[in-house]
């Protein structure tokens, strides 16, 4: 008659994007306009590829400014390559159209579970697919390529300013949790979908004085290194153990972390199976703490935020 599992409390914590001429809201609005303009035009040529490429940007947009900034850098690199190829005659307008029709990569974050993630040679499985989607040509001419390049340059400049400003609303919400008297001295797992955001979090936590207290797991790590990081996180704080484990979905399956009872979803997967796999790291047989607490960070005034809040509620 005794339950095998503790209770699971799930809490959605909202935060607002910063406002102003150089702000998260401005970056959100301008990126959304870019996606709508560029990818709606591309729909005429390859609807599916345009939709998937849009979802890559949208996901990174709500993950972190740094992740979005890195996406723009990669997109610019791809566009420069195509522009160079067209101008030097290596690529014709007809070939541009063919390139677009061939783009049929799957959105792995939507269609696969966490146990399909993570290979130390290729990195996260979805990163390669995302990279292929960002290679996508959504232009029918050199003029289109140059126009998109101009837009991406402007967005990249804005993203850099917002990032260098150092104010990130979502991170502020995370810091509130980390420094809350309720959770003083407790171990915490933070999940993100993107390795760029993981790097950002590790760096920012280091800047707050938590250097040496942060373990990490991502798909590009050798499994022995992952095991070492888990062991460091498992070790008690007074014996030099890590207080935080920052991880991607490569840690979403097969890793038992029931010595910890607090989890923060810095990004919310659009695939509920991934979310369930994450929560299963701590909400499992052998968990001594009752209840376990899951906190989801969502910006409810964004379009993605409205959808996610409804799903989580």
PDB file of C-alpha atoms in Angstrom:
ATOM      1  CA  UNK A   1       0.000   0.000   0.000  1.00  0.00           C
ATOM      2  CA  UNK A   2       3.006   2.363  -0.041  1.00  0.00           C
ATOM      3  CA  UNK A   3       3.693   4.378  -3.226  1.00  0.00           C
ATOM      4  CA  UNK A   4       6.945   3.421  -4.980  1.00  0.00           C
ATOM      5  CA  UNK A   5       7.517   6.951  -6.251  1.00  0.00           C
ATOM      6  CA  UNK A   6       7.514  10.294  -4.443  1.00  0.00           C
ATOM      7  CA  UNK A   7       5.176  13.091  -5.542  1.00  0.00           C
ATOM      8  CA  UNK A   8       6.295  15.193  -8.466  1.00  0.00           C
ATOM      9  CA  UNK A   9       5.599  18.927  -8.330  1.00  0.00           C
ATOM     10  CA  UNK A  10       5.962  20.803 -11.574  1.00  0.00           C
ATOM     11  CA  UNK A  11       6.047  24.590 -11.561  1.00  0.00           C
ATOM     12  CA  UNK A  12       6.122  26.932 -14.555  1.00  0.00           C
ATOM     13  CA  UNK A  13       8.019  30.132 -13.791  1.00  0.00           C
ATOM     14  CA  UNK A  14       7.371  33.038 -16.138  1.00  0.00           C
ATOM     15  CA  UNK A  15       9.761  35.870 -16.964  1.00  0.00           C
ATOM     16  CA  UNK A  16       9.468  38.932 -19.211  1.00  0.00           C
ATOM     17  CA  UNK A  17      11.906  39.820 -21.970  1.00  0.00           C
ATOM     18  CA  UNK A  18      13.848  43.055 -21.457  1.00  0.00           C
ATOM     19  CA  UNK A  19      12.392  46.110 -23.269  1.00  0.00           C
ATOM     20  CA  UNK A  20      13.982  49.017 -25.165  1.00  0.00           C
ATOM     21  CA  UNK A  21      15.950  49.848 -28.331  1.00  0.00           C
ATOM     22  CA  UNK A  22      18.637  47.278 -27.570  1.00  0.00           C
ATOM     23  CA  UNK A  23      16.728  44.541 -25.775  1.00  0.00           C
ATOM     24  CA  UNK A  24      15.600  40.929 -25.846  1.00  0.00           C
ATOM     25  CA  UNK A  25      12.119  42.018 -26.974  1.00  0.00           C
ATOM     26  CA  UNK A  26      13.543  43.989 -29.908  1.00  0.00           C
ATOM     27  CA  UNK A  27      15.727  41.005 -30.877  1.00  0.00           C
ATOM     28  CA  UNK A  28      12.716  38.670 -30.563  1.00  0.00           C
ATOM     29  CA  UNK A  29      10.506  40.911 -32.729  1.00  0.00           C
ATOM     30  CA  UNK A  30      13.129  41.524 -35.421  1.00  0.00           C
ATOM     31  CA  UNK A  31      14.122  37.853 -35.614  1.00  0.00           C
ATOM     32  CA  UNK A  32      10.437  36.901 -35.919  1.00  0.00           C
ATOM     33  CA  UNK A  33      10.033  39.435 -38.765  1.00  0.00           C
ATOM     34  CA  UNK A  34      13.117  38.012 -40.497  1.00  0.00           C
ATOM     35  CA  UNK A  35      11.765  34.467 -40.228  1.00  0.00           C
ATOM     36  CA  UNK A  36       8.345  35.481 -41.471  1.00  0.00           C
ATOM     37  CA  UNK A  37       9.737  37.414 -44.437  1.00  0.00           C
ATOM     38  CA  UNK A  38      12.541  35.073 -45.558  1.00  0.00           C
ATOM     39  CA  UNK A  39      10.928  31.729 -44.866  1.00  0.00           C
ATOM     40  CA  UNK A  40       7.419  32.581 -46.065  1.00  0.00           C
ATOM     41  CA  UNK A  41       8.961  33.530 -49.394  1.00  0.00           C
ATOM     42  CA  UNK A  42      10.859  30.225 -49.382  1.00  0.00           C
ATOM     43  CA  UNK A  43       7.633  28.292 -48.821  1.00  0.00           C
ATOM     44  CA  UNK A  44       6.826  28.722 -52.487  1.00  0.00           C
ATOM     45  CA  UNK A  45       9.918  26.664 -53.301  1.00  0.00           C
ATOM     46  CA  UNK A  46      10.209  24.226 -50.396  1.00  0.00           C
ATOM     47  CA  UNK A  47       7.563  24.529 -47.712  1.00  0.00           C
ATOM     48  CA  UNK A  48       8.844  21.728 -45.459  1.00  0.00           C
ATOM     49  CA  UNK A  49      12.484  22.888 -45.382  1.00  0.00           C
ATOM     50  CA  UNK A  50      11.388  26.466 -44.687  1.00  0.00           C
ATOM     51  CA  UNK A  51       9.226  25.366 -41.763  1.00  0.00           C
ATOM     52  CA  UNK A  52      12.042  23.285 -40.242  1.00  0.00           C
ATOM     53  CA  UNK A  53      14.687  25.980 -40.647  1.00  0.00           C
ATOM     54  CA  UNK A  54      12.306  28.443 -38.985  1.00  0.00           C
ATOM     55  CA  UNK A  55      11.838  26.100 -36.043  1.00  0.00           C
ATOM     56  CA  UNK A  56      15.633  25.911 -35.518  1.00  0.00           C
ATOM     57  CA  UNK A  57      15.842  29.695 -35.190  1.00  0.00           C
ATOM     58  CA  UNK A  58      12.691  29.931 -33.060  1.00  0.00           C
ATOM     59  CA  UNK A  59      13.942  27.306 -30.643  1.00  0.00           C
ATOM     60  CA  UNK A  60      17.282  29.035 -30.259  1.00  0.00           C
ATOM     61  CA  UNK A  61      15.559  32.393 -29.956  1.00  0.00           C
ATOM     62  CA  UNK A  62      13.814  31.256 -26.761  1.00  0.00           C
ATOM     63  CA  UNK A  63      16.848  29.288 -25.503  1.00  0.00           C
ATOM     64  CA  UNK A  64      19.400  32.085 -25.040  1.00  0.00           C
ATOM     65  CA  UNK A  65      20.692  35.185 -26.794  1.00  0.00           C
ATOM     66  CA  UNK A  66      24.054  33.437 -27.128  1.00  0.00           C
ATOM     67  CA  UNK A  67      22.534  30.392 -28.899  1.00  0.00           C
ATOM     68  CA  UNK A  68      20.712  32.681 -31.346  1.00  0.00           C
ATOM     69  CA  UNK A  69      23.858  34.759 -31.919  1.00  0.00           C
ATOM     70  CA  UNK A  70      25.794  31.573 -32.792  1.00  0.00           C
ATOM     71  CA  UNK A  71      23.048  30.544 -35.239  1.00  0.00           C
ATOM     72  CA  UNK A  72      23.280  33.904 -37.011  1.00  0.00           C
ATOM     73  CA  UNK A  73      27.069  33.543 -37.224  1.00  0.00           C
ATOM     74  CA  UNK A  74      26.655  30.113 -38.838  1.00  0.00           C
ATOM     75  CA  UNK A  75      23.938  31.353 -41.206  1.00  0.00           C
ATOM     76  CA  UNK A  76      26.145  34.265 -42.302  1.00  0.00           C
ATOM     77  CA  UNK A  77      29.003  31.864 -43.027  1.00  0.00           C
ATOM     78  CA  UNK A  78      26.695  29.724 -45.216  1.00  0.00           C
ATOM     79  CA  UNK A  79      25.321  32.764 -47.077  1.00  0.00           C
ATOM     80  CA  UNK A  80      28.842  34.123 -47.736  1.00  0.00           C
ATOM     81  CA  UNK A  81      29.769  30.758 -49.235  1.00  0.00           C
ATOM     82  CA  UNK A  82      26.733  30.718 -51.546  1.00  0.00           C
ATOM     83  CA  UNK A  83      27.227  34.346 -52.605  1.00  0.00           C
ATOM     84  CA  UNK A  84      30.866  33.644 -53.425  1.00  0.00           C
ATOM     85  CA  UNK A  85      29.866  30.537 -55.429  1.00  0.00           C
ATOM     86  CA  UNK A  86      27.251  32.438 -57.462  1.00  0.00           C
ATOM     87  CA  UNK A  87      29.516  35.439 -58.110  1.00  0.00           C
ATOM     88  CA  UNK A  88      32.385  33.233 -59.258  1.00  0.00           C
ATOM     89  CA  UNK A  89      30.100  31.164 -61.512  1.00  0.00           C
ATOM     90  CA  UNK A  90      30.468  27.918 -59.529  1.00  0.00           C
ATOM     91  CA  UNK A  91      26.722  27.961 -58.802  1.00  0.00           C
ATOM     92  CA  UNK A  92      23.930  28.898 -61.235  1.00  0.00           C
ATOM     93  CA  UNK A  93      20.444  30.175 -60.354  1.00  0.00           C
ATOM     94  CA  UNK A  94      19.011  26.826 -61.499  1.00  0.00           C
ATOM     95  CA  UNK A  95      21.348  24.988 -59.125  1.00  0.00           C
ATOM     96  CA  UNK A  96      20.225  27.271 -56.285  1.00  0.00           C
ATOM     97  CA  UNK A  97      16.640  26.082 -56.788  1.00  0.00           C
ATOM     98  CA  UNK A  98      17.784  22.445 -56.937  1.00  0.00           C
ATOM     99  CA  UNK A  99      19.685  22.847 -53.666  1.00  0.00           C
ATOM    100  CA  UNK A 100      16.511  24.056 -52.001  1.00  0.00           C
ATOM    101  CA  UNK A 101      14.334  21.220 -53.278  1.00  0.00           C
ATOM    102  CA  UNK A 102      16.850  18.660 -51.975  1.00  0.00           C
ATOM    103  CA  UNK A 103      16.722  19.936 -48.412  1.00  0.00           C
ATOM    104  CA  UNK A 104      14.718  17.387 -46.454  1.00  0.00           C
ATOM    105  CA  UNK A 105      16.371  16.973 -43.093  1.00  0.00           C
ATOM    106  CA  UNK A 106      14.194  15.864 -40.197  1.00  0.00           C
ATOM    107  CA  UNK A 107      13.661  17.908 -37.068  1.00  0.00           C
ATOM    108  CA  UNK A 108      15.281  15.420 -34.695  1.00  0.00           C
ATOM    109  CA  UNK A 109      14.291  17.315 -31.562  1.00  0.00           C
ATOM    110  CA  UNK A 110      10.653  16.726 -32.490  1.00  0.00           C
ATOM    111  CA  UNK A 111      10.888  13.218 -33.894  1.00  0.00           C
ATOM    112  CA  UNK A 112      13.381  11.415 -31.657  1.00  0.00           C
ATOM    113  CA  UNK A 113      13.735  10.692 -27.958  1.00  0.00           C
ATOM    114  CA  UNK A 114      16.692  11.493 -25.708  1.00  0.00           C
ATOM    115  CA  UNK A 115      18.151   8.002 -25.991  1.00  0.00           C
ATOM    116  CA  UNK A 116      18.860   8.740 -29.677  1.00  0.00           C
ATOM    117  CA  UNK A 117      21.033  11.684 -28.647  1.00  0.00           C
ATOM    118  CA  UNK A 118      24.709  11.987 -28.093  1.00  0.00           C
ATOM    119  CA  UNK A 119      27.614  10.456 -29.908  1.00  0.00           C
ATOM    120  CA  UNK A 120      31.048  11.626 -28.838  1.00  0.00           C
ATOM    121  CA  UNK A 121      32.253  11.716 -32.450  1.00  0.00           C
ATOM    122  CA  UNK A 122      29.452  13.673 -34.076  1.00  0.00           C
ATOM    123  CA  UNK A 123      28.191  15.501 -30.982  1.00  0.00           C
ATOM    124  CA  UNK A 124      24.468  15.838 -30.288  1.00  0.00           C
ATOM    125  CA  UNK A 125      22.548  14.009 -33.017  1.00  0.00           C
ATOM    126  CA  UNK A 126      20.252  16.983 -33.606  1.00  0.00           C
ATOM    127  CA  UNK A 127      23.137  19.452 -34.017  1.00  0.00           C
ATOM    128  CA  UNK A 128      24.137  17.940 -37.352  1.00  0.00           C
ATOM    129  CA  UNK A 129      20.523  18.026 -38.587  1.00  0.00           C
ATOM    130  CA  UNK A 130      20.181  21.654 -37.459  1.00  0.00           C
ATOM    131  CA  UNK A 131      23.405  22.522 -39.234  1.00  0.00           C
ATOM    132  CA  UNK A 132      22.044  21.005 -42.457  1.00  0.00           C
ATOM    133  CA  UNK A 133      18.830  22.989 -42.099  1.00  0.00           C
ATOM    134  CA  UNK A 134      20.795  26.216 -41.632  1.00  0.00           C
ATOM    135  CA  UNK A 135      22.652  25.433 -44.861  1.00  0.00           C
ATOM    136  CA  UNK A 136      19.285  25.618 -46.567  1.00  0.00           C
ATOM    137  CA  UNK A 137      19.028  27.915 -49.547  1.00  0.00           C
ATOM    138  CA  UNK A 138      15.899  29.993 -49.259  1.00  0.00           C
ATOM    139  CA  UNK A 139      16.798  32.235 -52.186  1.00  0.00           C
ATOM    140  CA  UNK A 140      15.991  32.122 -55.879  1.00  0.00           C
ATOM    141  CA  UNK A 141      18.686  34.589 -56.993  1.00  0.00           C
ATOM    142  CA  UNK A 142      21.886  36.391 -56.006  1.00  0.00           C
ATOM    143  CA  UNK A 143      19.745  39.407 -55.117  1.00  0.00           C
ATOM    144  CA  UNK A 144      17.770  37.307 -52.608  1.00  0.00           C
ATOM    145  CA  UNK A 145      21.002  36.006 -51.056  1.00  0.00           C
ATOM    146  CA  UNK A 146      22.415  39.530 -50.695  1.00  0.00           C
ATOM    147  CA  UNK A 147      19.153  40.809 -49.182  1.00  0.00           C
ATOM    148  CA  UNK A 148      19.102  37.993 -46.614  1.00  0.00           C
ATOM    149  CA  UNK A 149      22.780  38.564 -45.812  1.00  0.00           C
ATOM    150  CA  UNK A 150      21.998  42.205 -45.010  1.00  0.00           C
ATOM    151  CA  UNK A 151      19.182  41.151 -42.653  1.00  0.00           C
ATOM    152  CA  UNK A 152      21.337  38.545 -40.907  1.00  0.00           C
ATOM    153  CA  UNK A 153      24.197  41.055 -40.464  1.00  0.00           C
ATOM    154  CA  UNK A 154      21.825  43.526 -38.768  1.00  0.00           C
ATOM    155  CA  UNK A 155      20.351  40.824 -36.527  1.00  0.00           C
ATOM    156  CA  UNK A 156      23.797  39.542 -35.602  1.00  0.00           C
ATOM    157  CA  UNK A 157      24.886  43.066 -34.621  1.00  0.00           C
ATOM    158  CA  UNK A 158      21.760  43.469 -32.455  1.00  0.00           C
ATOM    159  CA  UNK A 159      22.212  40.003 -30.878  1.00  0.00           C
ATOM    160  CA  UNK A 160      25.827  40.879 -29.999  1.00  0.00           C
ATOM    161  CA  UNK A 161      24.771  44.150 -28.364  1.00  0.00           C
ATOM    162  CA  UNK A 162      22.043  42.415 -26.335  1.00  0.00           C
ATOM    163  CA  UNK A 163      24.467  39.655 -25.324  1.00  0.00           C
ATOM    164  CA  UNK A 164      27.278  42.063 -24.389  1.00  0.00           C
ATOM    165  CA  UNK A 165      24.814  44.125 -22.361  1.00  0.00           C
ATOM    166  CA  UNK A 166      24.976  41.120 -19.987  1.00  0.00           C
ATOM    167  CA  UNK A 167      21.313  41.256 -18.963  1.00  0.00           C
ATOM    168  CA  UNK A 168      19.463  38.018 -19.690  1.00  0.00           C
ATOM    169  CA  UNK A 169      15.972  37.824 -18.157  1.00  0.00           C
ATOM    170  CA  UNK A 170      15.835  34.040 -18.198  1.00  0.00           C
ATOM    171  CA  UNK A 171      19.214  33.755 -16.486  1.00  0.00           C
ATOM    172  CA  UNK A 172      18.054  36.275 -13.858  1.00  0.00           C
ATOM    173  CA  UNK A 173      15.110  33.961 -13.122  1.00  0.00           C
ATOM    174  CA  UNK A 174      17.512  31.004 -12.835  1.00  0.00           C
ATOM    175  CA  UNK A 175      19.748  32.978 -10.451  1.00  0.00           C
ATOM    176  CA  UNK A 176      16.705  33.737  -8.253  1.00  0.00           C
ATOM    177  CA  UNK A 177      16.163  29.981  -7.848  1.00  0.00           C
ATOM    178  CA  UNK A 178      19.847  29.195  -7.231  1.00  0.00           C
ATOM    179  CA  UNK A 179      20.153  31.836  -4.524  1.00  0.00           C
ATOM    180  CA  UNK A 180      16.759  31.182  -2.887  1.00  0.00           C
ATOM    181  CA  UNK A 181      17.071  30.398   0.863  1.00  0.00           C
ATOM    182  CA  UNK A 182      14.702  27.441   0.215  1.00  0.00           C
ATOM    183  CA  UNK A 183      17.326  25.693  -1.890  1.00  0.00           C
ATOM    184  CA  UNK A 184      20.479  26.748  -0.089  1.00  0.00           C
ATOM    185  CA  UNK A 185      23.116  24.034  -0.349  1.00  0.00           C
ATOM    186  CA  UNK A 186      20.879  21.800  -2.504  1.00  0.00           C
ATOM    187  CA  UNK A 187      22.092  20.172  -5.703  1.00  0.00           C
ATOM    188  CA  UNK A 188      20.400  21.289  -8.937  1.00  0.00           C
ATOM    189  CA  UNK A 189      20.142  19.865 -12.455  1.00  0.00           C
ATOM    190  CA  UNK A 190      19.652  22.350 -15.314  1.00  0.00           C
ATOM    191  CA  UNK A 191      18.582  21.011 -18.733  1.00  0.00           C
ATOM    192  CA  UNK A 192      18.945  22.829 -22.056  1.00  0.00           C
ATOM    193  CA  UNK A 193      18.490  21.653 -25.650  1.00  0.00           C
ATOM    194  CA  UNK A 194      21.518  23.480 -27.033  1.00  0.00           C
ATOM    195  CA  UNK A 195      25.207  23.096 -26.385  1.00  0.00           C
ATOM    196  CA  UNK A 196      25.685  26.841 -27.054  1.00  0.00           C
ATOM    197  CA  UNK A 197      23.296  27.605 -24.179  1.00  0.00           C
ATOM    198  CA  UNK A 198      25.091  25.044 -21.997  1.00  0.00           C
ATOM    199  CA  UNK A 199      28.394  26.879 -22.650  1.00  0.00           C
ATOM    200  CA  UNK A 200      26.726  30.201 -21.819  1.00  0.00           C
ATOM    201  CA  UNK A 201      25.337  28.837 -18.512  1.00  0.00           C
ATOM    202  CA  UNK A 202      28.644  27.284 -17.429  1.00  0.00           C
ATOM    203  CA  UNK A 203      30.412  30.587 -18.165  1.00  0.00           C
ATOM    204  CA  UNK A 204      27.825  32.751 -16.378  1.00  0.00           C
ATOM    205  CA  UNK A 205      27.741  30.486 -13.308  1.00  0.00           C
ATOM    206  CA  UNK A 206      31.542  30.682 -13.202  1.00  0.00           C
ATOM    207  CA  UNK A 207      31.203  34.473 -13.268  1.00  0.00           C
ATOM    208  CA  UNK A 208      28.887  34.313 -10.234  1.00  0.00           C
ATOM    209  CA  UNK A 209      31.613  32.569  -8.255  1.00  0.00           C
ATOM    210  CA  UNK A 210      30.495  28.964  -8.750  1.00  0.00           C
ATOM    211  CA  UNK A 211      33.671  27.897 -10.568  1.00  0.00           C
ATOM    212  CA  UNK A 212      34.521  24.323  -9.643  1.00  0.00           C
ATOM    213  CA  UNK A 213      30.911  23.671  -8.567  1.00  0.00           C
ATOM    214  CA  UNK A 214      29.545  23.094 -12.071  1.00  0.00           C
ATOM    215  CA  UNK A 215      29.517  19.664 -13.750  1.00  0.00           C
ATOM    216  CA  UNK A 216      28.304  19.277 -17.346  1.00  0.00           C
ATOM    217  CA  UNK A 217      27.122  16.595 -19.780  1.00  0.00           C
ATOM    218  CA  UNK A 218      26.574  16.960 -23.526  1.00  0.00           C
ATOM    219  CA  UNK A 219      26.516  14.691 -26.559  1.00  0.00           C
ATOM    220  CA  UNK A 220      30.050  15.495 -27.660  1.00  0.00           C
ATOM    221  CA  UNK A 221      31.598  13.975 -24.513  1.00  0.00           C
ATOM    222  CA  UNK A 222      33.099  10.507 -24.296  1.00  0.00           C
ATOM    223  CA  UNK A 223      30.967   8.262 -22.055  1.00  0.00           C
ATOM    224  CA  UNK A 224      33.811   7.855 -19.522  1.00  0.00           C
ATOM    225  CA  UNK A 225      34.005  11.638 -19.171  1.00  0.00           C
ATOM    226  CA  UNK A 226      30.221  11.751 -18.670  1.00  0.00           C
ATOM    227  CA  UNK A 227      30.545   9.178 -15.887  1.00  0.00           C
ATOM    228  CA  UNK A 228      33.261  11.282 -14.240  1.00  0.00           C
ATOM    229  CA  UNK A 229      31.006  14.361 -14.344  1.00  0.00           C
ATOM    230  CA  UNK A 230      28.095  12.405 -12.791  1.00  0.00           C
ATOM    231  CA  UNK A 231      30.461  11.112 -10.058  1.00  0.00           C
ATOM    232  CA  UNK A 232      31.584  14.696  -9.358  1.00  0.00           C
ATOM    233  CA  UNK A 233      27.947  15.790  -9.105  1.00  0.00           C
ATOM    234  CA  UNK A 234      27.105  12.821  -6.851  1.00  0.00           C
ATOM    235  CA  UNK A 235      29.934  13.632  -4.420  1.00  0.00           C
ATOM    236  CA  UNK A 236      28.748  15.649  -1.357  1.00  0.00           C
ATOM    237  CA  UNK A 237      29.419  19.393  -1.467  1.00  0.00           C
ATOM    238  CA  UNK A 238      31.584  19.290   1.670  1.00  0.00           C
ATOM    239  CA  UNK A 239      33.841  16.763  -0.072  1.00  0.00           C
ATOM    240  CA  UNK A 240      34.384  18.955  -3.141  1.00  0.00           C
ATOM    241  CA  UNK A 241      31.402  17.728  -5.195  1.00  0.00           C
ATOM    242  CA  UNK A 242      29.654  19.896  -7.803  1.00  0.00           C
ATOM    243  CA  UNK A 243      26.459  21.697  -6.784  1.00  0.00           C
ATOM    244  CA  UNK A 244      25.126  22.068 -10.352  1.00  0.00           C
ATOM    245  CA  UNK A 245      24.845  19.723 -13.304  1.00  0.00           C
ATOM    246  CA  UNK A 246      24.221  21.539 -16.592  1.00  0.00           C
ATOM    247  CA  UNK A 247      23.256  19.136 -19.358  1.00  0.00           C
ATOM    248  CA  UNK A 248      21.680  18.637 -22.751  1.00  0.00           C
ATOM    249  CA  UNK A 249      19.287  15.795 -23.584  1.00  0.00           C
ATOM    250  CA  UNK A 250      22.318  13.508 -23.904  1.00  0.00           C
ATOM    251  CA  UNK A 251      21.803  13.148 -20.125  1.00  0.00           C
ATOM    252  CA  UNK A 252      18.066  12.606 -20.586  1.00  0.00           C
ATOM    253  CA  UNK A 253      18.218   8.820 -20.674  1.00  0.00           C
ATOM    254  CA  UNK A 254      19.995   6.097 -18.733  1.00  0.00           C
ATOM    255  CA  UNK A 255      21.560   8.306 -16.049  1.00  0.00           C
ATOM    256  CA  UNK A 256      20.313   7.908 -12.465  1.00  0.00           C
ATOM    257  CA  UNK A 257      20.444  11.096 -10.441  1.00  0.00           C
ATOM    258  CA  UNK A 258      18.000  10.289  -7.643  1.00  0.00           C
ATOM    259  CA  UNK A 259      20.377  11.763  -5.034  1.00  0.00           C
ATOM    260  CA  UNK A 260      19.135  15.146  -6.343  1.00  0.00           C
ATOM    261  CA  UNK A 261      15.504  16.341  -6.122  1.00  0.00           C
ATOM    262  CA  UNK A 262      15.546  19.706  -7.963  1.00  0.00           C
ATOM    263  CA  UNK A 263      15.443  20.106 -11.740  1.00  0.00           C
ATOM    264  CA  UNK A 264      15.191  23.228 -13.890  1.00  0.00           C
ATOM    265  CA  UNK A 265      14.216  23.063 -17.550  1.00  0.00           C
ATOM    266  CA  UNK A 266      16.018  26.093 -18.969  1.00  0.00           C
ATOM    267  CA  UNK A 267      14.521  25.148 -22.352  1.00  0.00           C
ATOM    268  CA  UNK A 268      11.315  23.163 -22.680  1.00  0.00           C
ATOM    269  CA  UNK A 269      11.415  20.465 -25.379  1.00  0.00           C
ATOM    270  CA  UNK A 270       8.579  20.656 -27.900  1.00  0.00           C
ATOM    271  CA  UNK A 271       8.529  16.851 -27.734  1.00  0.00           C
ATOM    272  CA  UNK A 272       6.821  15.704 -24.483  1.00  0.00           C
ATOM    273  CA  UNK A 273       8.711  12.365 -24.539  1.00  0.00           C
ATOM    274  CA  UNK A 274      11.975  14.275 -24.035  1.00  0.00           C
ATOM    275  CA  UNK A 275      10.513  16.220 -21.128  1.00  0.00           C
ATOM    276  CA  UNK A 276       9.349  12.997 -19.465  1.00  0.00           C
ATOM    277  CA  UNK A 277      12.773  11.397 -19.954  1.00  0.00           C
ATOM    278  CA  UNK A 278      14.460  14.373 -18.282  1.00  0.00           C
ATOM    279  CA  UNK A 279      12.147  14.232 -15.275  1.00  0.00           C
ATOM    280  CA  UNK A 280      12.777  10.495 -14.986  1.00  0.00           C
ATOM    281  CA  UNK A 281      16.390  11.224 -13.969  1.00  0.00           C
ATOM    282  CA  UNK A 282      15.213  12.248 -10.483  1.00  0.00           C
ATOM    283  CA  UNK A 283      11.575  11.128 -10.321  1.00  0.00           C
ATOM    284  CA  UNK A 284      12.373   7.442 -10.046  1.00  0.00           C
ATOM    285  CA  UNK A 285      12.475   4.429  -7.755  1.00  0.00           C
ATOM    286  CA  UNK A 286      15.006   5.019  -4.969  1.00  0.00           C
ATOM    287  CA  UNK A 287      14.378   8.792  -4.693  1.00  0.00           C
ATOM    288  CA  UNK A 288      14.401   9.533  -0.939  1.00  0.00           C
ATOM    289  CA  UNK A 289      13.135  13.119  -1.081  1.00  0.00           C
ATOM    290  CA  UNK A 290       9.384  13.657  -1.292  1.00  0.00           C
ATOM    291  CA  UNK A 291       8.390  15.620  -3.324  1.00  0.00           C
ATOM    292  CA  UNK A 292      10.725  16.139  -6.272  1.00  0.00           C
ATOM    293  CA  UNK A 293      10.476  19.615  -7.797  1.00  0.00           C
ATOM    294  CA  UNK A 294      10.627  20.444 -11.513  1.00  0.00           C
ATOM    295  CA  UNK A 295      10.760  24.111 -12.557  1.00  0.00           C
ATOM    296  CA  UNK A 296      10.142  25.182 -16.150  1.00  0.00           C
ATOM    297  CA  UNK A 297      11.330  28.601 -17.341  1.00  0.00           C
ATOM    298  CA  UNK A 298       8.985  30.167 -19.889  1.00  0.00           C
ATOM    299  CA  UNK A 299       8.498  33.653 -21.360  1.00  0.00           C
ATOM    300  CA  UNK A 300       4.667  33.585 -21.538  1.00  0.00           C
ATOM    301  CA  UNK A 301       4.375  36.718 -23.705  1.00  0.00           C
ATOM    302  CA  UNK A 302       6.199  35.102 -26.650  1.00  0.00           C
ATOM    303  CA  UNK A 303       4.313  32.905 -29.124  1.00  0.00           C
ATOM    304  CA  UNK A 304       6.283  29.796 -28.085  1.00  0.00           C
ATOM    305  CA  UNK A 305       5.739  30.728 -24.440  1.00  0.00           C
ATOM    306  CA  UNK A 306       1.943  30.780 -24.850  1.00  0.00           C
ATOM    307  CA  UNK A 307       1.984  27.310 -26.414  1.00  0.00           C
ATOM    308  CA  UNK A 308       4.399  25.866 -23.840  1.00  0.00           C
ATOM    309  CA  UNK A 309       2.513  27.342 -20.897  1.00  0.00           C
ATOM    310  CA  UNK A 310      -0.722  25.761 -22.145  1.00  0.00           C
ATOM    311  CA  UNK A 311       1.009  22.381 -22.604  1.00  0.00           C
ATOM    312  CA  UNK A 312       2.696  22.488 -19.192  1.00  0.00           C
ATOM    313  CA  UNK A 313      -0.517  23.593 -17.403  1.00  0.00           C
TER     314      UNK A 313
END
